[in-house]
Coordinates of C-alpha atoms and ligand atoms in Angstrom, one line a residue:
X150 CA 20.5 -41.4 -5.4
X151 CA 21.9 -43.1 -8.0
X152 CA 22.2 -41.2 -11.4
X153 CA 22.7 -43.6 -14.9
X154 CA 23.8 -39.6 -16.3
X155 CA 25.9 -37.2 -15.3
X156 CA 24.3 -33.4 -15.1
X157 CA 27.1 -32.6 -17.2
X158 CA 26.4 -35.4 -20.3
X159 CA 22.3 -34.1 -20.4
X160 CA 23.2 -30.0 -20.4
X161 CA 25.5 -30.8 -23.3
X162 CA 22.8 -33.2 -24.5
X163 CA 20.5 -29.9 -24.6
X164 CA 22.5 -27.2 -25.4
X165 CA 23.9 -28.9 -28.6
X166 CA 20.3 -30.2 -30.1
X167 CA 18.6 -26.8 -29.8
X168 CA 16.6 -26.8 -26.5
X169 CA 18.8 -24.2 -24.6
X170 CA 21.1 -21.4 -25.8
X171 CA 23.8 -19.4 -23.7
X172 CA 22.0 -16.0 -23.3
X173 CA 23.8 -13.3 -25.1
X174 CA 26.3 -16.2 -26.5
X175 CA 28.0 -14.4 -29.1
X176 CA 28.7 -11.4 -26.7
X177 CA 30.8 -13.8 -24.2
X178 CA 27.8 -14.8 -23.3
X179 CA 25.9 -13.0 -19.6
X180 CA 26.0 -15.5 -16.4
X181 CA 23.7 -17.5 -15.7
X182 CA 21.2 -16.4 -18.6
X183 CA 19.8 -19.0 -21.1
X184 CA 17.7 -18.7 -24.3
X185 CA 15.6 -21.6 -24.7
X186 CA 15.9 -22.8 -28.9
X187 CA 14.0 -24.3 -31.6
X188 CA 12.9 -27.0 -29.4
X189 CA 12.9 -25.6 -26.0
X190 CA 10.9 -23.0 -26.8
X191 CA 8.0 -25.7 -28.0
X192 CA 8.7 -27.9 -24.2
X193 CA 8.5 -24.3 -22.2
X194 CA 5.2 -23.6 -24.3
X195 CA 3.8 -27.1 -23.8
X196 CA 4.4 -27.3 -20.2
X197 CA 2.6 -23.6 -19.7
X198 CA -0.5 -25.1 -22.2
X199 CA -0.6 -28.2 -20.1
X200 CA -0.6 -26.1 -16.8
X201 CA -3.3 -23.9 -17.8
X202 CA -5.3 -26.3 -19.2
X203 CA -5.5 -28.0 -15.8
X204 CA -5.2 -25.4 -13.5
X205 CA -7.5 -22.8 -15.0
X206 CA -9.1 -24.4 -18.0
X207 CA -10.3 -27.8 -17.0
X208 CA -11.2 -27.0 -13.2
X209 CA -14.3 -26.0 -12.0
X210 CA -13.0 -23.4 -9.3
X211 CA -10.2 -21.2 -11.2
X212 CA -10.3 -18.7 -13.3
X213 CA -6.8 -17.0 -15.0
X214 CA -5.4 -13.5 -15.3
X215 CA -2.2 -11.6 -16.9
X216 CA -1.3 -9.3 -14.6
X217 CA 1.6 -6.3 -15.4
X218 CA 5.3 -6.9 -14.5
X219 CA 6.0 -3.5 -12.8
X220 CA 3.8 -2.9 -9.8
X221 CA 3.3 0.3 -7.9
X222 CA 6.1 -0.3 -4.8
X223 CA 3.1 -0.2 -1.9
X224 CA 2.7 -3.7 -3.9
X225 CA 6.4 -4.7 -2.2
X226 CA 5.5 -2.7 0.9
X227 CA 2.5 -4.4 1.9
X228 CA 4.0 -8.2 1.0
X229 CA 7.2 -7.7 3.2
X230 CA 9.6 -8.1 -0.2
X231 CA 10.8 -4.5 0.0
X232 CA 11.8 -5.7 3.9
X233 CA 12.0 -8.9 4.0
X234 CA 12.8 -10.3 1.1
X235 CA 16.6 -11.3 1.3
X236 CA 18.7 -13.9 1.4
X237 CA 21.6 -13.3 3.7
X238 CA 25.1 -13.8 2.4
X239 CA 29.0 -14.2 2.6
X240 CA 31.8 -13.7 1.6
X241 CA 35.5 -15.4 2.0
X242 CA 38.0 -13.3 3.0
X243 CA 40.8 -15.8 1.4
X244 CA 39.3 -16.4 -2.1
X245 CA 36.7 -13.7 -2.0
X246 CA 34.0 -16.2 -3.1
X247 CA 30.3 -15.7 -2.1
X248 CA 28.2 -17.8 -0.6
X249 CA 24.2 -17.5 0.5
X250 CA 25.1 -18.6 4.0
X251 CA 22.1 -20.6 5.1
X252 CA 23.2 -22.8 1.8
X253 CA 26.9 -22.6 2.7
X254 CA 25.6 -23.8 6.3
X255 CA 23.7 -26.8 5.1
X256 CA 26.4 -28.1 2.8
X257 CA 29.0 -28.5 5.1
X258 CA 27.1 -29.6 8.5
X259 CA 23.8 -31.2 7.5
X260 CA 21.7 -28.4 9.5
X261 CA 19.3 -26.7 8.3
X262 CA 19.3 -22.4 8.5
X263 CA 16.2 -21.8 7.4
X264 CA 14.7 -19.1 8.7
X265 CA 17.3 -18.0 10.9
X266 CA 18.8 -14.6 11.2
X267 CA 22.0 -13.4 10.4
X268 CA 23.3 -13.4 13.6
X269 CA 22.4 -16.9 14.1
X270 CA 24.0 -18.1 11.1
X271 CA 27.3 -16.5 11.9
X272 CA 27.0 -18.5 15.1
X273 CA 26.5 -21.7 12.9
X274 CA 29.3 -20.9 11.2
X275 CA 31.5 -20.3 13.8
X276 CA 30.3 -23.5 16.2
X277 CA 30.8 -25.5 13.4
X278 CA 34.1 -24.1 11.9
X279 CA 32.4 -24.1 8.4
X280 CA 35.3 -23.6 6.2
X281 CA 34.9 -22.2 2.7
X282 CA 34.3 -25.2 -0.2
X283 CA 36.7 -23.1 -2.7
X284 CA 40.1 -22.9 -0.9
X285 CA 39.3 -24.4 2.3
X286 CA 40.0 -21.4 4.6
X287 CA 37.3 -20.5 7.8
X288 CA 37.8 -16.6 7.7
X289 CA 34.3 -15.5 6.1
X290 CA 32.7 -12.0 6.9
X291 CA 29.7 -11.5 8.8
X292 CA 26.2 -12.6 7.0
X293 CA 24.7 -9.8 5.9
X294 CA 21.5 -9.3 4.0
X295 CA 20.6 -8.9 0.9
X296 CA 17.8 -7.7 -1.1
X297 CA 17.0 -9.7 -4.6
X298 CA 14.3 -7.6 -5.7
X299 CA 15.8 -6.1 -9.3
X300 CA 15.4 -2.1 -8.9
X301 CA 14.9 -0.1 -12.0
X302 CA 13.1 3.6 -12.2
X303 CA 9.8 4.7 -14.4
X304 CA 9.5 7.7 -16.3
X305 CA 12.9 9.8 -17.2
X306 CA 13.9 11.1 -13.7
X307 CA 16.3 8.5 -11.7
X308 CA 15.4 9.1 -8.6
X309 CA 14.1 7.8 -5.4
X310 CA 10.5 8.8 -6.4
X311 CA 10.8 6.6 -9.7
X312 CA 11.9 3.4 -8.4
X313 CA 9.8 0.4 -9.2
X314 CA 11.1 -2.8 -8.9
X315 CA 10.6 -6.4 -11.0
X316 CA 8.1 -8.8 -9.6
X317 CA 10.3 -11.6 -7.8
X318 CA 7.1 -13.4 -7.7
X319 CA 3.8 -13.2 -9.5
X320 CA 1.5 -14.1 -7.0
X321 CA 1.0 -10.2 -5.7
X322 CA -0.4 -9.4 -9.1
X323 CA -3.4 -12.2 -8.0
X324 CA -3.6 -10.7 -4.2
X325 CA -4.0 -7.3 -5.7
X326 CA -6.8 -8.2 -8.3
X327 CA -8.6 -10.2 -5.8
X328 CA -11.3 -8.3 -5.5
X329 CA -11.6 -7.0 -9.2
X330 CA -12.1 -10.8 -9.8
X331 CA -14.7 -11.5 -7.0
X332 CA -16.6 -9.0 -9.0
X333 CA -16.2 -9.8 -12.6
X334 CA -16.0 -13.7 -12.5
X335 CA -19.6 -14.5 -10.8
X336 CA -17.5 -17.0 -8.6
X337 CA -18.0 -17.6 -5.4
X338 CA -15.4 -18.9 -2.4
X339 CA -13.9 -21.3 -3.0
X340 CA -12.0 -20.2 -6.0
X341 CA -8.6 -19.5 -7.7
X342 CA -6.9 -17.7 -9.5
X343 CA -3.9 -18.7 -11.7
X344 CA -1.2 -16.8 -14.1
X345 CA 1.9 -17.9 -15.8
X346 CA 4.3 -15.2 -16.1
X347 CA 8.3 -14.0 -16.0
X348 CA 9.6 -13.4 -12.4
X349 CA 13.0 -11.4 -11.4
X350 CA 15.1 -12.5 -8.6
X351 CA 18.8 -11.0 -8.1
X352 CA 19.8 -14.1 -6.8
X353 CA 23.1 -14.3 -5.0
X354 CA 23.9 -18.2 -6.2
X355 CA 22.3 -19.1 -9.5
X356 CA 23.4 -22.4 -10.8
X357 CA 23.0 -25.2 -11.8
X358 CA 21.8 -24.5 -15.0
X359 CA 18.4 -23.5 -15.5
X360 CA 17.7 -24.8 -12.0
X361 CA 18.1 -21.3 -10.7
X362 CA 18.3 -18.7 -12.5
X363 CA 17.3 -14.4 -12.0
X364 CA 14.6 -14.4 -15.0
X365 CA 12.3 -17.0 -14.8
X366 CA 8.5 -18.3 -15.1
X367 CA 6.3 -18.9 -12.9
X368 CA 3.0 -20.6 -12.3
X369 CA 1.0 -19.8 -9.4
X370 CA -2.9 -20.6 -8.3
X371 CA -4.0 -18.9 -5.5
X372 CA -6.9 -20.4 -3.7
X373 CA -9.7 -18.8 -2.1
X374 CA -11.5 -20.3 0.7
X375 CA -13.4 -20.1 4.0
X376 CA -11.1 -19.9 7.0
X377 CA -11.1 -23.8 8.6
X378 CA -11.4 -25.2 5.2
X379 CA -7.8 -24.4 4.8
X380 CA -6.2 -27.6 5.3
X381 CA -8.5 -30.0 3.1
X382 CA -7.9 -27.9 0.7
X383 CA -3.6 -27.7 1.2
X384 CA -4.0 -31.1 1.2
X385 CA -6.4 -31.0 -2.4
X386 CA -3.8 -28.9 -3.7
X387 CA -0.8 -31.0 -2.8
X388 CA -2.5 -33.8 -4.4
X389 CA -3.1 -32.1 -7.6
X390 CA 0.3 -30.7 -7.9
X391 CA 1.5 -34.2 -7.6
X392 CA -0.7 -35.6 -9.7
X393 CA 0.5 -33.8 -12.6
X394 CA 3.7 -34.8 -12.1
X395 CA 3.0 -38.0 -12.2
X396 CA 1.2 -38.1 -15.3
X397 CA 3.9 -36.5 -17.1
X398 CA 5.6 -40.0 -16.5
X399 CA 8.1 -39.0 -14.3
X400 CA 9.7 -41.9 -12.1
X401 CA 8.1 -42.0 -9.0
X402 CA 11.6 -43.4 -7.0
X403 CA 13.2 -39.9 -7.9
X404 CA 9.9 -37.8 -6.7
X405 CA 9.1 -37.3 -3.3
X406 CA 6.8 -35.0 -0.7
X407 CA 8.4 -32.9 2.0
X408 CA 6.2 -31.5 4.5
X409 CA 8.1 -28.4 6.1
X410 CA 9.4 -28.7 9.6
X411 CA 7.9 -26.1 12.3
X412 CA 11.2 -24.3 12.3
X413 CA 11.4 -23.9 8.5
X414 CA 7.2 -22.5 8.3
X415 CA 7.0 -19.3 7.9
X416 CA 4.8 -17.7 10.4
X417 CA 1.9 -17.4 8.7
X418 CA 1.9 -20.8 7.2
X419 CA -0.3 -23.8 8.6
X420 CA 1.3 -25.9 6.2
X421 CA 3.9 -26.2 3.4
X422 CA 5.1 -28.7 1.6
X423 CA 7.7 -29.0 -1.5
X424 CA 7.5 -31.9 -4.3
X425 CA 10.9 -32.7 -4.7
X426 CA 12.7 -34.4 -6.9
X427 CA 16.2 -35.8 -7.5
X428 CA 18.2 -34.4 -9.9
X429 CA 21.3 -35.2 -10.5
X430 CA 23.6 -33.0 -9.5
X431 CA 22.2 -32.3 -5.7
X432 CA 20.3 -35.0 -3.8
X433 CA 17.0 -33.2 -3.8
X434 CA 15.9 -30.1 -5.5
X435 CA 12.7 -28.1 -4.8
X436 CA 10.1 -28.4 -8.2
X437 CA 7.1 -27.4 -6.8
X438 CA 5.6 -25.6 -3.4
X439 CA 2.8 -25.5 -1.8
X440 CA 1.8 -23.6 0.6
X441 CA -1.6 -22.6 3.3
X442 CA -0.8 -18.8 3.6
X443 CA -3.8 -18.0 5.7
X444 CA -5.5 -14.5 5.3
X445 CA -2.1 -13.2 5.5
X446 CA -1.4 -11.6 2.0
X447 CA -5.0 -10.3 1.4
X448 CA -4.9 -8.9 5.2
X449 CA -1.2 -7.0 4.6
X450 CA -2.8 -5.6 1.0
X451 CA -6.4 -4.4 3.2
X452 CA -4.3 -2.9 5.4
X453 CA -1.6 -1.1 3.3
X454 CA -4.3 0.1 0.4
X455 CA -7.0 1.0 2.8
X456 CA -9.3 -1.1 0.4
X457 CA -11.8 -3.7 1.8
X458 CA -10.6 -7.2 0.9
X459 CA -12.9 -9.3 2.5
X460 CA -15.9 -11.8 1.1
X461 CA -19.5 -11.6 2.2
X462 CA -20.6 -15.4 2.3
X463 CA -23.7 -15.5 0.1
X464 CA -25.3 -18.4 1.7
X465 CA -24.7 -17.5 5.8
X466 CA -24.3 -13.4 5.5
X467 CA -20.7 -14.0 7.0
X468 CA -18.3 -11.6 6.5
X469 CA -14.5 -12.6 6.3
X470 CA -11.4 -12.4 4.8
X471 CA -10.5 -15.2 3.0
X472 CA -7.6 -18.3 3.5
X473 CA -5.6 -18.6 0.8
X474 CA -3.8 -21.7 -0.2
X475 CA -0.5 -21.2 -3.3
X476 CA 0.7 -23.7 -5.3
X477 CA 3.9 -22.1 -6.6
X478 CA 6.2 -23.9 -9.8
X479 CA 8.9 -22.4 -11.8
X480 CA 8.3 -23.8 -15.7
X481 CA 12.1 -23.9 -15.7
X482 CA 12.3 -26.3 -13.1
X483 CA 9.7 -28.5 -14.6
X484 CA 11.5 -28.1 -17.8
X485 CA 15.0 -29.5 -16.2
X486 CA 13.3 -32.5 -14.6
X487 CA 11.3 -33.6 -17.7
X488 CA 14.6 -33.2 -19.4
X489 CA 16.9 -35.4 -16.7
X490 CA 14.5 -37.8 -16.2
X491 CA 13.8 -38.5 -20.1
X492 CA 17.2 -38.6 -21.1
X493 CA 18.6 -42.2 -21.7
X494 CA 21.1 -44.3 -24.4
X495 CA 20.1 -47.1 -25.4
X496 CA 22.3 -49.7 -27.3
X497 CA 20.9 -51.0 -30.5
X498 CA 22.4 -54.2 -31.9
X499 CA 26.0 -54.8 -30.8
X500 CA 27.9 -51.8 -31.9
X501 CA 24.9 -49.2 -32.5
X502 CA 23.8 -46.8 -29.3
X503 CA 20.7 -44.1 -29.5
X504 CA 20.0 -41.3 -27.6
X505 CA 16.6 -40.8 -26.7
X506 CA 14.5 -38.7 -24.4
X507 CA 11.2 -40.4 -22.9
X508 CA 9.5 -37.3 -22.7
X509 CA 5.1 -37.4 -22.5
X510 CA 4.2 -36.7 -26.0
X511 CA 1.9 -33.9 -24.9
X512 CA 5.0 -31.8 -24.1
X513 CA 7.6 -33.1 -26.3
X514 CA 8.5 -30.4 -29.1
X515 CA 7.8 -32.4 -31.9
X516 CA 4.9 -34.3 -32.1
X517 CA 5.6 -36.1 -35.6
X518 CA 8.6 -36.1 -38.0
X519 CA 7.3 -36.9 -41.7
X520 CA 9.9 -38.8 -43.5
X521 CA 9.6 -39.8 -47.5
X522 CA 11.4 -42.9 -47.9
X523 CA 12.8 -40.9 -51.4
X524 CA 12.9 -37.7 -52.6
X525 CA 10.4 -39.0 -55.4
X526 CA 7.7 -39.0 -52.8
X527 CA 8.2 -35.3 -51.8
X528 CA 4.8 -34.3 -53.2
X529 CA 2.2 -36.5 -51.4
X530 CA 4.4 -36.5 -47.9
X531 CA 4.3 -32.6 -47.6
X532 CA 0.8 -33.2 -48.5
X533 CA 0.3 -35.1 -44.8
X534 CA 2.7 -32.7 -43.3
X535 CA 0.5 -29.6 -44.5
X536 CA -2.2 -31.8 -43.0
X537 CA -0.9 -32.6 -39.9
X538 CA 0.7 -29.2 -39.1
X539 CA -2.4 -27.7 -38.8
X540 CA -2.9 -30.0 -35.4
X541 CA 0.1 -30.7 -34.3
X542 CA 3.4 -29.1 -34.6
X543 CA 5.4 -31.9 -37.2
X544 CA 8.7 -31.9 -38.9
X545 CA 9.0 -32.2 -42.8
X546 CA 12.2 -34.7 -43.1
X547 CA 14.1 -36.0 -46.3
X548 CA 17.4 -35.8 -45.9
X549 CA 19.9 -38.3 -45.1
X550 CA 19.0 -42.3 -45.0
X551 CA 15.9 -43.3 -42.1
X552 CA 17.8 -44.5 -39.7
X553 CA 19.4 -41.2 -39.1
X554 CA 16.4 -39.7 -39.2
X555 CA 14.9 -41.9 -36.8
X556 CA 17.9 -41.2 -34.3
X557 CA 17.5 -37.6 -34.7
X558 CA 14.1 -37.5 -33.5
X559 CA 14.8 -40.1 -30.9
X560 CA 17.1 -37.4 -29.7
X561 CA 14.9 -34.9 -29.8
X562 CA 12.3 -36.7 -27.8
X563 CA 9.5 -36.8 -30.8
X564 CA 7.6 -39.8 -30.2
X565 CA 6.2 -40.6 -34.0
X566 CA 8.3 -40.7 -37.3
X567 CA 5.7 -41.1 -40.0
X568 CA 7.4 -42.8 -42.8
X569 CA 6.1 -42.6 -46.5
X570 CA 6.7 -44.8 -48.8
X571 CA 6.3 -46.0 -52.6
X572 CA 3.3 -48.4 -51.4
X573 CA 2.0 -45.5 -49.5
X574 CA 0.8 -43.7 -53.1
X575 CA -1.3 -47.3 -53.6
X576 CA -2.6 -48.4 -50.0
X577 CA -3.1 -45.0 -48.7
X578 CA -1.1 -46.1 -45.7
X579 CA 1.8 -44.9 -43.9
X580 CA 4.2 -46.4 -41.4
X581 CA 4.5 -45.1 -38.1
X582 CA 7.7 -45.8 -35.6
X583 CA 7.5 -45.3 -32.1
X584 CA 9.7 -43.4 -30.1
X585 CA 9.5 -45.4 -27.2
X586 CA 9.7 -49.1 -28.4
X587 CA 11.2 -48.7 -31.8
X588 CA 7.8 -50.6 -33.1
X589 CA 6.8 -49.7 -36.1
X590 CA 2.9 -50.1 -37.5
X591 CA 1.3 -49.5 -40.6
X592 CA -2.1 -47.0 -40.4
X593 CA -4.3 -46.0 -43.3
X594 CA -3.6 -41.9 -43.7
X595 CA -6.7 -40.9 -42.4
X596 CA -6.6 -42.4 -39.2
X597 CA -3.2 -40.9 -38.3
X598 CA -4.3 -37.9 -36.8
X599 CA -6.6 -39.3 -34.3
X600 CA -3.8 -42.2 -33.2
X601 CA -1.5 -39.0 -32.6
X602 CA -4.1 -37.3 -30.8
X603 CA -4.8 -40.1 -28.3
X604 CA -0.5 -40.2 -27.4
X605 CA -1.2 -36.5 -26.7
X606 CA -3.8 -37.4 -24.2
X607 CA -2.6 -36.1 -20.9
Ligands
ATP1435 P1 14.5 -21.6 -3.2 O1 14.4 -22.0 -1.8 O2 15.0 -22.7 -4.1 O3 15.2 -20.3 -3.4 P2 11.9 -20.6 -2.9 O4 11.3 -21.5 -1.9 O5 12.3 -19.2 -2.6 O6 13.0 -21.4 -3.7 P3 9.4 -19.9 -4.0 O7 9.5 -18.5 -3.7 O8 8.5 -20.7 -3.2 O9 10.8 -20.5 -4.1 O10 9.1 -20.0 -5.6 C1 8.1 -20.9 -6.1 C2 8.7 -21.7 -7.2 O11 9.3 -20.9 -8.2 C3 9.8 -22.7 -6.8 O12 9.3 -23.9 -6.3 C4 10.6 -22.9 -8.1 O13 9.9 -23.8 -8.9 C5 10.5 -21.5 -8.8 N1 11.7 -20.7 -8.5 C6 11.9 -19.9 -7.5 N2 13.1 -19.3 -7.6 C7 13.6 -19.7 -8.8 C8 14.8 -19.4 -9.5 N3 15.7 -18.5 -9.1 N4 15.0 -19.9 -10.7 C9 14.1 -20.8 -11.2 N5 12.9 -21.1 -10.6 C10 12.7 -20.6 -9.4

């Protein structure tokens, strides 16, 4: 797909105005790790309010929890991670680079290696002559696997007794609490249960920014429901997912659905399917999946904890264990499409150009930038900032002439500037400029709060 931007020209974009930081920057910095700054920290938050609000708050079937980081390692057992979770790798014998092989697999010939084993992808490789993208060569070592669970040991003793390892998901924390929810929340099937919270993964290619990265958050719901009703409810969920996508204004050419293919299920999905969308510097990237996982995860944790995990239906006696249906989405992710799909210049007049970022104004950072037309006016303009501060999170700006200010927060992606000016202190009015069309309208002081509220509205 066509990209206006480069990948390249929006990082810059976002590491220079204070949305991401190098992690650790001033130490040579540590791969791959980002802090997000004085305004990505506000568009991480946002999307995480905006999530829950929706997900847990404003829906009638879920309920949310904060479950711990570190989780006893029959957790990791029971799931398959401890086994199974691994992505299986390469390396070049010429340049020694590393490659995750099913990736290295699909770049070069189109296929897909999903799912397959190691022994099949070295086959791949070898039909194909896949030859390594850094120097060219085709002398690669066998794929082997490789665990990205992060291992780290509890107590003082370092040994094999002590290791626990750091979720790579946080969905187990749900699976495990299933049934102290069933009996706390007076809910009955169907029902969810959400948490936002940091993940781990050791992965063998981060990249591409924040796209992938080891430390990350997720978001996940799982959904609770009678066995058979499994599918109406994928499909509920699907619809949901993209839903909220949409609203958040993202362009609809650049977002698609992809159903998984038999081969790429695993084998205890009915169903999955990934909302996709095109960023630039791959042709699609997965945001969001979602996923029927049948009775499997409840079923592995019953049998590995010895602890009944199933639901007796109040209404036909029925005893069962529930299907459970996961929609899964990494804030970060979110984060990098909002940002490469808001990010545009504009030319203004014949030799002016803006920057601005198109963001919804119920995640952009700043809501409001309050500007005094003078210095003079400092007194009754940090008035309406202390006002307006208490709703919405504003900027106090008087420095530098309007314009500049104007272009700063276009940059920044804050979709009002509230100007304040001498005829302000007589008609009680103030002038606001939007983001958006540059437009600019004059609103009696009291009435600014609900006009920002209703651009919030999500
Ligand atoms: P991939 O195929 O890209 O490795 P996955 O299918 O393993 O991803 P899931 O395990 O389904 O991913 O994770 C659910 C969601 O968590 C993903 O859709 C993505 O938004 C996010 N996510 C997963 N891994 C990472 C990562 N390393 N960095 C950032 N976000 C991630």
């Amino acid at each position: 797909m066509d990209n206006k931007y480069s990948f390249e020209e929006i990082v810059s974009h976002l590491k220079t105005s204070g949305f991401v930081y190098q992690g650790s920057e001033i130490y040579g910095g540590l791969s791959n790790s980002w802090d997000f700054g004085i305004l990505g920290s506000f568009l991480k938050k946002n999307i995480k309010d905006l999530w829950w609000k929706k997900f847990i708050e404003t829906s009638p079937y879920n309920v949310g929890i904060d479950s711990a980081l570190l989780m006893n390692t029959k957790t990791w057992e029971a799931s398959g991670h401890l086994k199974g979770f691994a992505d299986s790798m390469v390396d070049c014998k010429e340049c020694k680079s590393r490659f995750r092989a099913d990736q290295l697999i699909e770049q070069a010939t189109g296929l897909s290696a999903e799912g397959k084993t190691s022994e099949e992808m070295d086959k791949m490789i070898e039909d194909n002559n896949v030859v390594c993208p850094n120097c060219g060569k085709h002398n690669f070592t066998n794929a082997r696997p490789f665990n990205l669970m992060f291992k780290t040991y509890i107590g003082t003793l370092e040994d094999a007794k002590s290791v626990v390892y750091l979720r790579p998901e946080t969905a187990q924390g749900i699976f495990v609490n299933f049934a102290n929810v069933a009996r706390t929340s007076r809910k009955k099937l169907p029902f969810g249960i959400g948490q936002i919270g940091k993940s781990f993964r050791n992965e063998i290619t981060p990249g591409n920014f924040i796209f992938r990265v080891r430390e990350f958050e997720q978001m996940e719901l799982e959904f609770f429901c009678k066995p058979g009703t499994d599918l109406d409810w994928y499909k509920y969920w699907v619809d949901y997912c993209y839903d909220f996508v949409k609203k958040l204004g993202i362009n609809e050419e650049k977002l698609r659905i992809r159903p998984h293919s038999k081969e790429e299920l695993a084998f205890y999905s009915k169903g999955t399917s990934d909302i996709e969308y095109a960023f630039p510097f791959t042709d699609w990237g997965e945001v969001w999946g979602i996923a029927d996982r049948t009775d499997y995860d409840l079923k592995k944790h019953s049998d590995y904890s010895g602890k009944e995990l199933s639901y007796l239906d109040p209404e036909t006696n029925e005893k069962y264990i529930p299907y459970c249906v996961e929609p899964s989405v990494g804030v970060e992710r979110l984060f990098l499409m909002i940002c490469c799909d808001a990010y545009d210049k504009e030319k203004i007049g014949d030799n002016d150009e803006r920057i601005v970022m198109h963001m919804h104004p119920a995640v952009a950072p700043v809501k409001a930038c309050i500007c005094p037309l003078s210095k003079k006016l400092s007194e009754p303009a940090t008035a309406l900032f202390n006002d307006l501060c208490k709703k919405f999170h504003c900027e106090y700006d008087e420095a530098g002439s309007i314009g500049k200010r104007y272009r700063r927060n276009d940059a920044i992606g804050t979709p009002f500037c509230i100007t304040y000016d001498f005829d302000s202190l007589e008609d009680q009015c103030v002038t606001l400029r939007d983001r958006d069309t540059m437009e600019q309208k004059r609103l009696p002081i009291s009435e600014v709060k609900d006009y920002i509220k209703k651009a919030l509205e999500f």
